[in-house]
Amino acid sequence: MPAELLFRTDAYLKSIRARVVAVHERGIELDRTIFYPLGGGQPGDTGVLLRPDGERIEVVDTRKGDAPDTVLHIPAPAASRPEVGEELTLGIDWQRRYALMRLHTALHVMSCVVVAPVTGGNISPDKARLDFDIEMSALDAGRIERETNELIARGVETATEWITDEELDARPELVKTMSVQPPRGAGRVRLLRIPGIDLQPCGGTHVRNIAEIGAIRVLKIRSEGRRNRRVEIALAT
Ligand SMILES: [Zn+2]
């Protein structure tokens, strides 16, 4: 059963109540959720589901289910399992998620400083990376750091927009990430717009204003294969 994916419209929701719709070996499904499931290089959320009697079910990971818009909340092995129909209070590990949101949005900004096809990417709570199809000599850590931080300092508000599959097909230049094609078939695709900086399909969670990123530092640049160059960043503060 599809869940209402509240993180899509408000990435800042830290706690809500939701009802259990299914419990099976792969996880717990709820009628709505603020837990982001692993996807697009962003890890699944962790946190807790609180039962009416106060018992805590630790959520160690969140994954997409097989059907569209289904979300599996994966409980710690020793945690109890709720009953279908039970109302739970959800709480995400906000400190971890907010770090992911800041780093995720920082990658959008950095992808506009390094002008090259993106071949991959990954985000963790303490660092994030993008892989580019580019010559090593074209990458300068000091320049990438400085120019990314100059863009972040513009402090613009981010915006979510939706376009149809057909509109996206007509604008292939929007898709920078060759390895991760935006999900199709649902009829519409979500875009993240950072006005004057970036516009690309993305289903992840982002900060409202890029000033929240603060600043980034480039941790390292290295070769990952013949044409692949990996740029790894962290938050400076
Ligand atoms: Zn994104």
JSON list of C-alpha atoms and ligand atoms in Angstrom, two decimals:
[
{"chain": "A", "resi": 1, "resn": "MET", "atom": "CA", "xyz": [0.00, 0.00, 0.00]},
{"chain": "A", "resi": 2, "resn": "PRO", "atom": "CA", "xyz": [1.52, 3.38, -1.01]},
{"chain": "A", "resi": 3, "resn": "ALA", "atom": "CA", "xyz": [2.45, 5.66, 1.87]},
{"chain": "A", "resi": 4, "resn": "GLU", "atom": "CA", "xyz": [2.07, 9.41, 1.94]},
{"chain": "A", "resi": 5, "resn": "LEU", "atom": "CA", "xyz": [5.68, 10.56, 1.54]},
{"chain": "A", "resi": 6, "resn": "LEU", "atom": "CA", "xyz": [5.77, 13.66, 3.71]},
{"chain": "A", "resi": 7, "resn": "PHE", "atom": "CA", "xyz": [9.54, 14.24, 3.32]},
{"chain": "A", "resi": 8, "resn": "ARG", "atom": "CA", "xyz": [8.85, 15.16, -0.31]},
{"chain": "A", "resi": 9, "resn": "THR", "atom": "CA", "xyz": [6.88, 18.24, 0.59]},
{"chain": "A", "resi": 10, "resn": "ASP", "atom": "CA", "xyz": [8.54, 19.07, 3.93]},
{"chain": "A", "resi": 11, "resn": "ALA", "atom": "CA", "xyz": [12.02, 17.71, 4.59]},
{"chain": "A", "resi": 12, "resn": "TYR", "atom": "CA", "xyz": [12.01, 19.38, 8.03]},
{"chain": "A", "resi": 13, "resn": "LEU", "atom": "CA", "xyz": [9.36, 17.18, 9.67]},
{"chain": "A", "resi": 14, "resn": "LYS", "atom": "CA", "xyz": [11.07, 15.49, 12.62]},
{"chain": "A", "resi": 15, "resn": "SER", "atom": "CA", "xyz": [8.11, 13.74, 14.25]},
{"chain": "A", "resi": 16, "resn": "ILE", "atom": "CA", "xyz": [4.60, 12.72, 13.19]},
{"chain": "A", "resi": 17, "resn": "ARG", "atom": "CA", "xyz": [2.02, 10.07, 14.04]},
{"chain": "A", "resi": 18, "resn": "ALA", "atom": "CA", "xyz": [1.17, 7.33, 11.54]},
{"chain": "A", "resi": 19, "resn": "ARG", "atom": "CA", "xyz": [-0.74, 4.06, 11.40]},
{"chain": "A", "resi": 20, "resn": "VAL", "atom": "CA", "xyz": [0.77, 0.62, 10.74]},
{"chain": "A", "resi": 21, "resn": "VAL", "atom": "CA", "xyz": [-0.57, -0.88, 7.49]},
{"chain": "A", "resi": 22, "resn": "ALA", "atom": "CA", "xyz": [1.68, -3.96, 7.20]},
{"chain": "A", "resi": 23, "resn": "VAL", "atom": "CA", "xyz": [4.31, -5.82, 9.19]},
{"chain": "A", "resi": 24, "resn": "HIS", "atom": "CA", "xyz": [6.44, -8.44, 7.44]},
{"chain": "A", "resi": 25, "resn": "GLU", "atom": "CA", "xyz": [9.96, -9.84, 7.49]},
{"chain": "A", "resi": 26, "resn": "ARG", "atom": "CA", "xyz": [11.32, -7.00, 5.33]},
{"chain": "A", "resi": 27, "resn": "GLY", "atom": "CA", "xyz": [10.01, -4.20, 7.51]},
{"chain": "A", "resi": 28, "resn": "ILE", "atom": "CA", "xyz": [7.14, -2.13, 8.83]},
{"chain": "A", "resi": 29, "resn": "GLU", "atom": "CA", "xyz": [4.88, -0.17, 6.44]},
{"chain": "A", "resi": 30, "resn": "LEU", "atom": "CA", "xyz": [2.95, 2.91, 7.59]},
{"chain": "A", "resi": 31, "resn": "ASP", "atom": "CA", "xyz": [0.15, 4.94, 6.00]},
{"chain": "A", "resi": 32, "resn": "ARG", "atom": "CA", "xyz": [2.45, 7.98, 5.94]},
{"chain": "A", "resi": 33, "resn": "THR", "atom": "CA", "xyz": [6.07, 8.61, 6.77]},
{"chain": "A", "resi": 34, "resn": "ILE", "atom": "CA", "xyz": [8.87, 11.13, 7.27]},
{"chain": "A", "resi": 35, "resn": "PHE", "atom": "CA", "xyz": [11.56, 8.43, 6.89]},
{"chain": "A", "resi": 36, "resn": "TYR", "atom": "CA", "xyz": [13.47, 8.83, 3.61]},
{"chain": "A", "resi": 37, "resn": "PRO", "atom": "CA", "xyz": [14.21, 5.46, 1.95]},
{"chain": "A", "resi": 38, "resn": "LEU", "atom": "CA", "xyz": [17.65, 4.79, 0.45]},
{"chain": "A", "resi": 39, "resn": "GLY", "atom": "CA", "xyz": [17.84, 6.20, -3.06]},
{"chain": "A", "resi": 40, "resn": "GLY", "atom": "CA", "xyz": [19.69, 8.59, -5.35]},
{"chain": "A", "resi": 41, "resn": "GLY", "atom": "CA", "xyz": [22.89, 8.21, -3.34]},
{"chain": "A", "resi": 42, "resn": "GLN", "atom": "CA", "xyz": [21.23, 9.31, -0.09]},
{"chain": "A", "resi": 43, "resn": "PRO", "atom": "CA", "xyz": [21.05, 6.69, 2.69]},
{"chain": "A", "resi": 44, "resn": "GLY", "atom": "CA", "xyz": [17.82, 5.66, 4.35]},
{"chain": "A", "resi": 45, "resn": "ASP", "atom": "CA", "xyz": [16.81, 7.41, 7.56]},
{"chain": "A", "resi": 46, "resn": "THR", "atom": "CA", "xyz": [17.25, 5.97, 11.03]},
{"chain": "A", "resi": 47, "resn": "GLY", "atom": "CA", "xyz": [15.18, 6.82, 14.09]},
{"chain": "A", "resi": 48, "resn": "VAL", "atom": "CA", "xyz": [12.48, 5.40, 16.32]},
{"chain": "A", "resi": 49, "resn": "LEU", "atom": "CA", "xyz": [8.84, 4.29, 16.23]},
{"chain": "A", "resi": 50, "resn": "LEU", "atom": "CA", "xyz": [7.17, 4.83, 19.58]},
{"chain": "A", "resi": 51, "resn": "ARG", "atom": "CA", "xyz": [4.29, 2.49, 20.49]},
{"chain": "A", "resi": 52, "resn": "PRO", "atom": "CA", "xyz": [1.27, 3.72, 22.46]},
{"chain": "A", "resi": 53, "resn": "ASP", "atom": "CA", "xyz": [2.61, 2.01, 25.62]},
{"chain": "A", "resi": 54, "resn": "GLY", "atom": "CA", "xyz": [5.90, 3.90, 25.27]},
{"chain": "A", "resi": 55, "resn": "GLU", "atom": "CA", "xyz": [7.90, 0.98, 23.92]},
{"chain": "A", "resi": 56, "resn": "ARG", "atom": "CA", "xyz": [10.58, 2.03, 21.45]},
{"chain": "A", "resi": 57, "resn": "ILE", "atom": "CA", "xyz": [11.18, 0.30, 18.11]},
{"chain": "A", "resi": 58, "resn": "GLU", "atom": "CA", "xyz": [14.56, 1.45, 16.81]},
{"chain": "A", "resi": 59, "resn": "VAL", "atom": "CA", "xyz": [14.62, 1.90, 13.03]},
{"chain": "A", "resi": 60, "resn": "VAL", "atom": "CA", "xyz": [18.09, 1.02, 11.72]},
{"chain": "A", "resi": 61, "resn": "ASP", "atom": "CA", "xyz": [17.43, 1.68, 8.02]},
{"chain": "A", "resi": 62, "resn": "THR", "atom": "CA", "xyz": [14.69, 2.66, 5.57]},
{"chain": "A", "resi": 63, "resn": "ARG", "atom": "CA", "xyz": [14.25, 1.14, 2.11]},
{"chain": "A", "resi": 64, "resn": "LYS", "atom": "CA", "xyz": [11.83, 1.37, -0.77]},
{"chain": "A", "resi": 65, "resn": "GLY", "atom": "CA", "xyz": [9.29, -1.45, -1.03]},
{"chain": "A", "resi": 66, "resn": "ASP", "atom": "CA", "xyz": [8.55, -3.25, -4.29]},
{"chain": "A", "resi": 67, "resn": "ALA", "atom": "CA", "xyz": [5.43, -1.23, -5.15]},
{"chain": "A", "resi": 68, "resn": "PRO", "atom": "CA", "xyz": [5.70, 2.50, -5.99]},
{"chain": "A", "resi": 69, "resn": "ASP", "atom": "CA", "xyz": [5.73, 4.83, -2.97]},
{"chain": "A", "resi": 70, "resn": "THR", "atom": "CA", "xyz": [5.92, 2.00, -0.44]},
{"chain": "A", "resi": 71, "resn": "VAL", "atom": "CA", "xyz": [8.45, 2.42, 2.37]},
{"chain": "A", "resi": 72, "resn": "LEU", "atom": "CA", "xyz": [9.93, -0.27, 4.59]},
{"chain": "A", "resi": 73, "resn": "HIS", "atom": "CA", "xyz": [11.00, 0.84, 8.07]},
{"chain": "A", "resi": 74, "resn": "ILE", "atom": "CA", "xyz": [13.56, -1.74, 9.11]},
{"chain": "A", "resi": 75, "resn": "PRO", "atom": "CA", "xyz": [13.50, -2.43, 12.86]},
{"chain": "A", "resi": 76, "resn": "ALA", "atom": "CA", "xyz": [16.48, -3.47, 14.97]},
{"chain": "A", "resi": 77, "resn": "PRO", "atom": "CA", "xyz": [16.54, -7.30, 15.15]},
{"chain": "A", "resi": 78, "resn": "ALA", "atom": "CA", "xyz": [15.70, -7.41, 18.86]},
{"chain": "A", "resi": 79, "resn": "ALA", "atom": "CA", "xyz": [12.92, -4.77, 18.69]},
{"chain": "A", "resi": 80, "resn": "SER", "atom": "CA", "xyz": [9.27, -5.76, 19.12]},
{"chain": "A", "resi": 81, "resn": "ARG", "atom": "CA", "xyz": [6.90, -5.68, 16.15]},
{"chain": "A", "resi": 82, "resn": "PRO", "atom": "CA", "xyz": [3.79, -3.47, 16.17]},
{"chain": "A", "resi": 83, "resn": "GLU", "atom": "CA", "xyz": [0.29, -4.65, 15.24]},
{"chain": "A", "resi": 84, "resn": "VAL", "atom": "CA", "xyz": [-1.42, -3.65, 12.00]},
{"chain": "A", "resi": 85, "resn": "GLY", "atom": "CA", "xyz": [-3.69, -0.69, 12.79]},
{"chain": "A", "resi": 86, "resn": "GLU", "atom": "CA", "xyz": [-1.56, 0.52, 15.72]},
{"chain": "A", "resi": 87, "resn": "GLU", "atom": "CA", "xyz": [-0.79, 4.23, 15.82]},
{"chain": "A", "resi": 88, "resn": "LEU", "atom": "CA", "xyz": [2.90, 5.01, 16.27]},
{"chain": "A", "resi": 89, "resn": "THR", "atom": "CA", "xyz": [4.82, 8.22, 16.89]},
{"chain": "A", "resi": 90, "resn": "LEU", "atom": "CA", "xyz": [7.67, 8.48, 14.39]},
{"chain": "A", "resi": 91, "resn": "GLY", "atom": "CA", "xyz": [10.91, 10.28, 15.13]},
{"chain": "A", "resi": 92, "resn": "ILE", "atom": "CA", "xyz": [13.81, 10.50, 12.72]},
{"chain": "A", "resi": 93, "resn": "ASP", "atom": "CA", "xyz": [17.43, 10.90, 13.81]},
{"chain": "A", "resi": 94, "resn": "TRP", "atom": "CA", "xyz": [17.34, 14.57, 12.90]},
{"chain": "A", "resi": 95, "resn": "GLN", "atom": "CA", "xyz": [21.00, 15.41, 13.46]},
{"chain": "A", "resi": 96, "resn": "ARG", "atom": "CA", "xyz": [22.00, 12.71, 10.99]},
{"chain": "A", "resi": 97, "resn": "ARG", "atom": "CA", "xyz": [19.31, 13.62, 8.44]},
{"chain": "A", "resi": 98, "resn": "TYR", "atom": "CA", "xyz": [20.09, 17.35, 8.59]},
{"chain": "A", "resi": 99, "resn": "ALA", "atom": "CA", "xyz": [23.78, 16.63, 7.89]},
{"chain": "A", "resi": 100, "resn": "LEU", "atom": "CA", "xyz": [22.66, 14.51, 4.93]},
{"chain": "A", "resi": 101, "resn": "MET", "atom": "CA", "xyz": [20.41, 17.33, 3.68]},
{"chain": "A", "resi": 102, "resn": "ARG", "atom": "CA", "xyz": [23.23, 19.88, 3.90]},
{"chain": "A", "resi": 103, "resn": "LEU", "atom": "CA", "xyz": [25.74, 17.62, 2.14]},
{"chain": "A", "resi": 104, "resn": "HIS", "atom": "CA", "xyz": [23.21, 16.52, -0.46]},
{"chain": "A", "resi": 105, "resn": "THR", "atom": "CA", "xyz": [22.38, 20.13, -1.35]},
{"chain": "A", "resi": 106, "resn": "ALA", "atom": "CA", "xyz": [26.12, 20.92, -1.39]},
{"chain": "A", "resi": 107, "resn": "LEU", "atom": "CA", "xyz": [26.62, 18.26, -4.09]},
{"chain": "A", "resi": 108, "resn": "HIS", "atom": "CA", "xyz": [24.02, 20.02, -6.26]},
{"chain": "A", "resi": 109, "resn": "VAL", "atom": "CA", "xyz": [26.01, 23.24, -5.92]},
{"chain": "A", "resi": 110, "resn": "MET", "atom": "CA", "xyz": [29.37, 21.56, -6.55]},
{"chain": "A", "resi": 111, "resn": "SER", "atom": "CA", "xyz": [28.00, 19.84, -9.67]},
{"chain": "A", "resi": 112, "resn": "CYS", "atom": "CA", "xyz": [27.71, 23.31, -11.17]},
{"chain": "A", "resi": 113, "resn": "VAL", "atom": "CA", "xyz": [31.33, 24.18, -10.42]},
{"chain": "A", "resi": 114, "resn": "VAL", "atom": "CA", "xyz": [32.76, 21.04, -12.01]},
{"chain": "A", "resi": 115, "resn": "VAL", "atom": "CA", "xyz": [31.33, 21.09, -15.51]},
{"chain": "A", "resi": 116, "resn": "ALA", "atom": "CA", "xyz": [31.45, 17.44, -16.57]},
{"chain": "A", "resi": 117, "resn": "PRO", "atom": "CA", "xyz": [29.10, 14.45, -16.75]},
{"chain": "A", "resi": 118, "resn": "VAL", "atom": "CA", "xyz": [28.39, 12.98, -13.33]},
{"chain": "A", "resi": 119, "resn": "THR", "atom": "CA", "xyz": [28.97, 9.23, -13.30]},
{"chain": "A", "resi": 120, "resn": "GLY", "atom": "CA", "xyz": [28.05, 8.50, -9.69]},
{"chain": "A", "resi": 121, "resn": "GLY", "atom": "CA", "xyz": [27.67, 9.88, -6.23]},
{"chain": "A", "resi": 122, "resn": "ASN", "atom": "CA", "xyz": [27.13, 9.02, -2.61]},
{"chain": "A", "resi": 123, "resn": "ILE", "atom": "CA", "xyz": [26.25, 10.82, 0.60]},
{"chain": "A", "resi": 124, "resn": "SER", "atom": "CA", "xyz": [26.97, 9.81, 4.18]},
{"chain": "A", "resi": 125, "resn": "PRO", "atom": "CA", "xyz": [26.45, 11.87, 7.34]},
{"chain": "A", "resi": 126, "resn": "ASP", "atom": "CA", "xyz": [30.10, 12.99, 7.48]},
{"chain": "A", "resi": 127, "resn": "LYS", "atom": "CA", "xyz": [31.11, 13.27, 3.80]},
{"chain": "A", "resi": 128, "resn": "ALA", "atom": "CA", "xyz": [29.78, 13.12, 0.27]},
{"chain": "A", "resi": 129, "resn": "ARG", "atom": "CA", "xyz": [31.20, 12.56, -3.18]},
{"chain": "A", "resi": 130, "resn": "LEU", "atom": "CA", "xyz": [30.51, 12.92, -6.85]},
{"chain": "A", "resi": 131, "resn": "ASP", "atom": "CA", "xyz": [32.31, 11.07, -9.62]},
{"chain": "A", "resi": 132, "resn": "PHE", "atom": "CA", "xyz": [32.95, 12.92, -12.86]},
{"chain": "A", "resi": 133, "resn": "ASP", "atom": "CA", "xyz": [33.98, 11.86, -16.33]},
{"chain": "A", "resi": 134, "resn": "ILE", "atom": "CA", "xyz": [36.81, 14.40, -16.62]},
{"chain": "A", "resi": 135, "resn": "GLU", "atom": "CA", "xyz": [40.58, 14.73, -16.89]},
{"chain": "A", "resi": 136, "resn": "MET", "atom": "CA", "xyz": [42.45, 14.92, -13.58]},
{"chain": "A", "resi": 137, "resn": "SER", "atom": "CA", "xyz": [44.27, 18.08, -14.77]},
{"chain": "A", "resi": 138, "resn": "ALA", "atom": "CA", "xyz": [40.91, 19.89, -14.96]},
{"chain": "A", "resi": 139, "resn": "LEU", "atom": "CA", "xyz": [40.24, 19.40, -11.25]},
{"chain": "A", "resi": 140, "resn": "ASP", "atom": "CA", "xyz": [41.71, 21.80, -8.71]},
{"chain": "A", "resi": 141, "resn": "ALA", "atom": "CA", "xyz": [40.63, 21.21, -5.11]},
{"chain": "A", "resi": 142, "resn": "GLY", "atom": "CA", "xyz": [41.24, 24.83, -4.08]},
{"chain": "A", "resi": 143, "resn": "ARG", "atom": "CA", "xyz": [39.21, 26.22, -6.97]},
{"chain": "A", "resi": 144, "resn": "ILE", "atom": "CA", "xyz": [36.33, 23.76, -6.47]},
{"chain": "A", "resi": 145, "resn": "GLU", "atom": "CA", "xyz": [36.17, 24.61, -2.77]},
{"chain": "A", "resi": 146, "resn": "ARG", "atom": "CA", "xyz": [36.35, 28.36, -3.31]},
{"chain": "A", "resi": 147, "resn": "GLU", "atom": "CA", "xyz": [33.81, 28.53, -6.14]},
{"chain": "A", "resi": 148, "resn": "THR", "atom": "CA", "xyz": [31.37, 26.17, -4.42]},
{"chain": "A", "resi": 149, "resn": "ASN", "atom": "CA", "xyz": [31.54, 28.27, -1.26]},
{"chain": "A", "resi": 150, "resn": "GLU", "atom": "CA", "xyz": [31.01, 31.46, -3.27]},
{"chain": "A", "resi": 151, "resn": "LEU", "atom": "CA", "xyz": [27.80, 30.01, -4.70]},
{"chain": "A", "resi": 152, "resn": "ILE", "atom": "CA", "xyz": [26.67, 28.80, -1.25]},
{"chain": "A", "resi": 153, "resn": "ALA", "atom": "CA", "xyz": [27.21, 32.33, 0.07]},
{"chain": "A", "resi": 154, "resn": "ARG", "atom": "CA", "xyz": [24.51, 33.62, -2.31]},
{"chain": "A", "resi": 155, "resn": "GLY", "atom": "CA", "xyz": [22.04, 32.18, 0.19]},
{"chain": "A", "resi": 156, "resn": "VAL", "atom": "CA", "xyz": [19.21, 31.44, -2.24]},
{"chain": "A", "resi": 157, "resn": "GLU", "atom": "CA", "xyz": [16.06, 29.49, -1.39]},
{"chain": "A", "resi": 158, "resn": "THR", "atom": "CA", "xyz": [15.68, 26.06, -3.00]},
{"chain": "A", "resi": 159, "resn": "ALA", "atom": "CA", "xyz": [12.44, 25.00, -4.68]},
{"chain": "A", "resi": 160, "resn": "THR", "atom": "CA", "xyz": [10.82, 21.72, -5.66]},
{"chain": "A", "resi": 161, "resn": "GLU", "atom": "CA", "xyz": [9.10, 21.52, -9.03]},
{"chain": "A", "resi": 162, "resn": "TRP", "atom": "CA", "xyz": [7.38, 18.71, -10.90]},
{"chain": "A", "resi": 163, "resn": "ILE", "atom": "CA", "xyz": [7.46, 18.09, -14.64]},
{"chain": "A", "resi": 164, "resn": "THR", "atom": "CA", "xyz": [5.95, 15.36, -16.76]},
{"chain": "A", "resi": 165, "resn": "ASP", "atom": "CA", "xyz": [8.01, 12.51, -18.21]},
{"chain": "A", "resi": 166, "resn": "GLU", "atom": "CA", "xyz": [7.45, 14.03, -21.65]},
{"chain": "A", "resi": 167, "resn": "GLU", "atom": "CA", "xyz": [8.76, 17.44, -20.57]},
{"chain": "A", "resi": 168, "resn": "LEU", "atom": "CA", "xyz": [11.88, 15.77, -19.16]},
{"chain": "A", "resi": 169, "resn": "ASP", "atom": "CA", "xyz": [12.40, 13.79, -22.37]},
{"chain": "A", "resi": 170, "resn": "ALA", "atom": "CA", "xyz": [12.30, 17.09, -24.25]},
{"chain": "A", "resi": 171, "resn": "ARG", "atom": "CA", "xyz": [15.02, 18.55, -21.99]},
{"chain": "A", "resi": 172, "resn": "PRO", "atom": "CA", "xyz": [17.76, 15.87, -21.74]},
{"chain": "A", "resi": 173, "resn": "GLU", "atom": "CA", "xyz": [20.26, 18.54, -20.62]},
{"chain": "A", "resi": 174, "resn": "LEU", "atom": "CA", "xyz": [18.59, 18.46, -17.19]},
{"chain": "A", "resi": 175, "resn": "VAL", "atom": "CA", "xyz": [19.96, 15.00, -16.50]},
{"chain": "A", "resi": 176, "resn": "LYS", "atom": "CA", "xyz": [23.59, 15.35, -15.42]},
{"chain": "A", "resi": 177, "resn": "THR", "atom": "CA", "xyz": [23.90, 12.03, -13.69]},
{"chain": "A", "resi": 178, "resn": "MET", "atom": "CA", "xyz": [24.43, 9.39, -16.33]},
{"chain": "A", "resi": 179, "resn": "SER", "atom": "CA", "xyz": [24.40, 6.47, -13.91]},
{"chain": "A", "resi": 180, "resn": "VAL", "atom": "CA", "xyz": [21.23, 7.44, -12.06]},
{"chain": "A", "resi": 181, "resn": "GLN", "atom": "CA", "xyz": [18.37, 8.16, -14.42]},
{"chain": "A", "resi": 182, "resn": "PRO", "atom": "CA", "xyz": [15.41, 9.81, -12.70]},
{"chain": "A", "resi": 183, "resn": "PRO", "atom": "CA", "xyz": [12.56, 7.42, -11.90]},
{"chain": "A", "resi": 184, "resn": "ARG", "atom": "CA", "xyz": [9.99, 7.31, -14.68]},
{"chain": "A", "resi": 185, "resn": "GLY", "atom": "CA", "xyz": [6.66, 5.66, -15.12]},
{"chain": "A", "resi": 186, "resn": "ALA", "atom": "CA", "xyz": [4.83, 7.61, -12.42]},
{"chain": "A", "resi": 187, "resn": "GLY", "atom": "CA", "xyz": [4.06, 10.23, -15.08]},
{"chain": "A", "resi": 188, "resn": "ARG", "atom": "CA", "xyz": [5.94, 13.03, -13.38]},
{"chain": "A", "resi": 189, "resn": "VAL", "atom": "CA", "xyz": [9.45, 13.72, -12.18]},
{"chain": "A", "resi": 190, "resn": "ARG", "atom": "CA", "xyz": [10.56, 15.86, -9.25]},
{"chain": "A", "resi": 191, "resn": "LEU", "atom": "CA", "xyz": [13.14, 18.57, -9.84]},
{"chain": "A", "resi": 192, "resn": "LEU", "atom": "CA", "xyz": [15.24, 20.54, -7.40]},
{"chain": "A", "resi": 193, "resn": "ARG", "atom": "CA", "xyz": [15.76, 24.16, -8.43]},
{"chain": "A", "resi": 194, "resn": "ILE", "atom": "CA", "xyz": [18.49, 26.29, -6.89]},
{"chain": "A", "resi": 195, "resn": "PRO", "atom": "CA", "xyz": [17.71, 29.58, -8.62]},
{"chain": "A", "resi": 196, "resn": "GLY", "atom": "CA", "xyz": [20.57, 30.82, -10.78]},
{"chain": "A", "resi": 197, "resn": "ILE", "atom": "CA", "xyz": [22.70, 27.77, -9.93]},
{"chain": "A", "resi": 198, "resn": "ASP", "atom": "CA", "xyz": [21.17, 24.37, -10.59]},
{"chain": "A", "resi": 199, "resn": "LEU", "atom": "CA", "xyz": [18.09, 22.57, -11.88]},
{"chain": "A", "resi": 200, "resn": "GLN", "atom": "CA", "xyz": [18.00, 18.78, -12.02]},
{"chain": "A", "resi": 201, "resn": "PRO", "atom": "CA", "xyz": [15.79, 15.79, -11.30]},
{"chain": "A", "resi": 202, "resn": "CYS", "atom": "CA", "xyz": [16.15, 14.66, -7.70]},
{"chain": "A", "resi": 203, "resn": "GLY", "atom": "CA", "xyz": [13.97, 12.80, -5.22]},
{"chain": "A", "resi": 204, "resn": "GLY", "atom": "CA", "xyz": [16.15, 13.46, -2.16]},
{"chain": "A", "resi": 205, "resn": "THR", "atom": "CA", "xyz": [15.86, 15.84, 0.78]},
{"chain": "A", "resi": 206, "resn": "HIS", "atom": "CA", "xyz": [17.42, 19.31, 0.62]},
{"chain": "A", "resi": 207, "resn": "VAL", "atom": "CA", "xyz": [17.84, 22.36, 2.81]},
{"chain": "A", "resi": 208, "resn": "ARG", "atom": "CA", "xyz": [15.43, 25.29, 2.29]},
{"chain": "A", "resi": 209, "resn": "ASN", "atom": "CA", "xyz": [18.18, 27.84, 1.83]},
{"chain": "A", "resi": 210, "resn": "ILE", "atom": "CA", "xyz": [21.66, 26.93, 0.60]},
{"chain": "A", "resi": 211, "resn": "ALA", "atom": "CA", "xyz": [23.11, 29.21, 3.30]},
{"chain": "A", "resi": 212, "resn": "GLU", "atom": "CA", "xyz": [22.28, 26.37, 5.72]},
{"chain": "A", "resi": 213, "resn": "ILE", "atom": "CA", "xyz": [25.12, 24.38, 4.15]},
{"chain": "A", "resi": 214, "resn": "GLY", "atom": "CA", "xyz": [27.55, 26.90, 5.65]},
{"chain": "A", "resi": 215, "resn": "ALA", "atom": "CA", "xyz": [30.66, 26.04, 3.69]},
{"chain": "A", "resi": 216, "resn": "ILE", "atom": "CA", "xyz": [32.34, 22.92, 2.37]},
{"chain": "A", "resi": 217, "resn": "ARG", "atom": "CA", "xyz": [35.90, 21.66, 2.18]},
{"chain": "A", "resi": 218, "resn": "VAL", "atom": "CA", "xyz": [37.29, 19.33, -0.47]},
{"chain": "A", "resi": 219, "resn": "LEU", "atom": "CA", "xyz": [38.68, 16.30, 1.35]},
{"chain": "A", "resi": 220, "resn": "LYS", "atom": "CA", "xyz": [40.31, 14.65, -1.66]},
{"chain": "A", "resi": 221, "resn": "ILE", "atom": "CA", "xyz": [40.28, 14.15, -5.38]},
{"chain": "A", "resi": 222, "resn": "ARG", "atom": "CA", "xyz": [41.36, 10.81, -6.78]},
{"chain": "A", "resi": 223, "resn": "SER", "atom": "CA", "xyz": [41.11, 8.56, -9.80]},
{"chain": "A", "resi": 224, "resn": "GLU", "atom": "CA", "xyz": [38.55, 5.78, -9.81]},
{"chain": "A", "resi": 225, "resn": "GLY", "atom": "CA", "xyz": [39.26, 4.04, -13.06]},
{"chain": "A", "resi": 226, "resn": "ARG", "atom": "CA", "xyz": [40.44, 5.40, -16.39]},
{"chain": "A", "resi": 227, "resn": "ARG", "atom": "CA", "xyz": [37.93, 8.21, -16.90]},
{"chain": "A", "resi": 228, "resn": "ASN", "atom": "CA", "xyz": [36.42, 8.50, -13.43]},
{"chain": "A", "resi": 229, "resn": "ARG", "atom": "CA", "xyz": [37.53, 11.20, -11.00]},
{"chain": "A", "resi": 230, "resn": "ARG", "atom": "CA", "xyz": [36.09, 11.28, -7.51]},
{"chain": "A", "resi": 231, "resn": "VAL", "atom": "CA", "xyz": [35.67, 14.56, -5.60]},
{"chain": "A", "resi": 232, "resn": "GLU", "atom": "CA", "xyz": [34.94, 14.07, -1.92]},
{"chain": "A", "resi": 233, "resn": "ILE", "atom": "CA", "xyz": [33.69, 16.90, 0.29]},
{"chain": "A", "resi": 234, "resn": "ALA", "atom": "CA", "xyz": [32.72, 17.51, 3.91]},
{"chain": "A", "resi": 235, "resn": "LEU", "atom": "CA", "xyz": [30.96, 20.33, 5.73]},
{"chain": "A", "resi": 236, "resn": "ALA", "atom": "CA", "xyz": [33.48, 22.92, 6.93]},
{"chain": "A", "resi": 237, "resn": "THR", "atom": "CA", "xyz": [31.52, 23.65, 10.10]},
{"chain": "B", "resi": 1, "resn": "ZN", "atom": "ZN", "xyz": [19.02, 16.34, -4.62]}
]
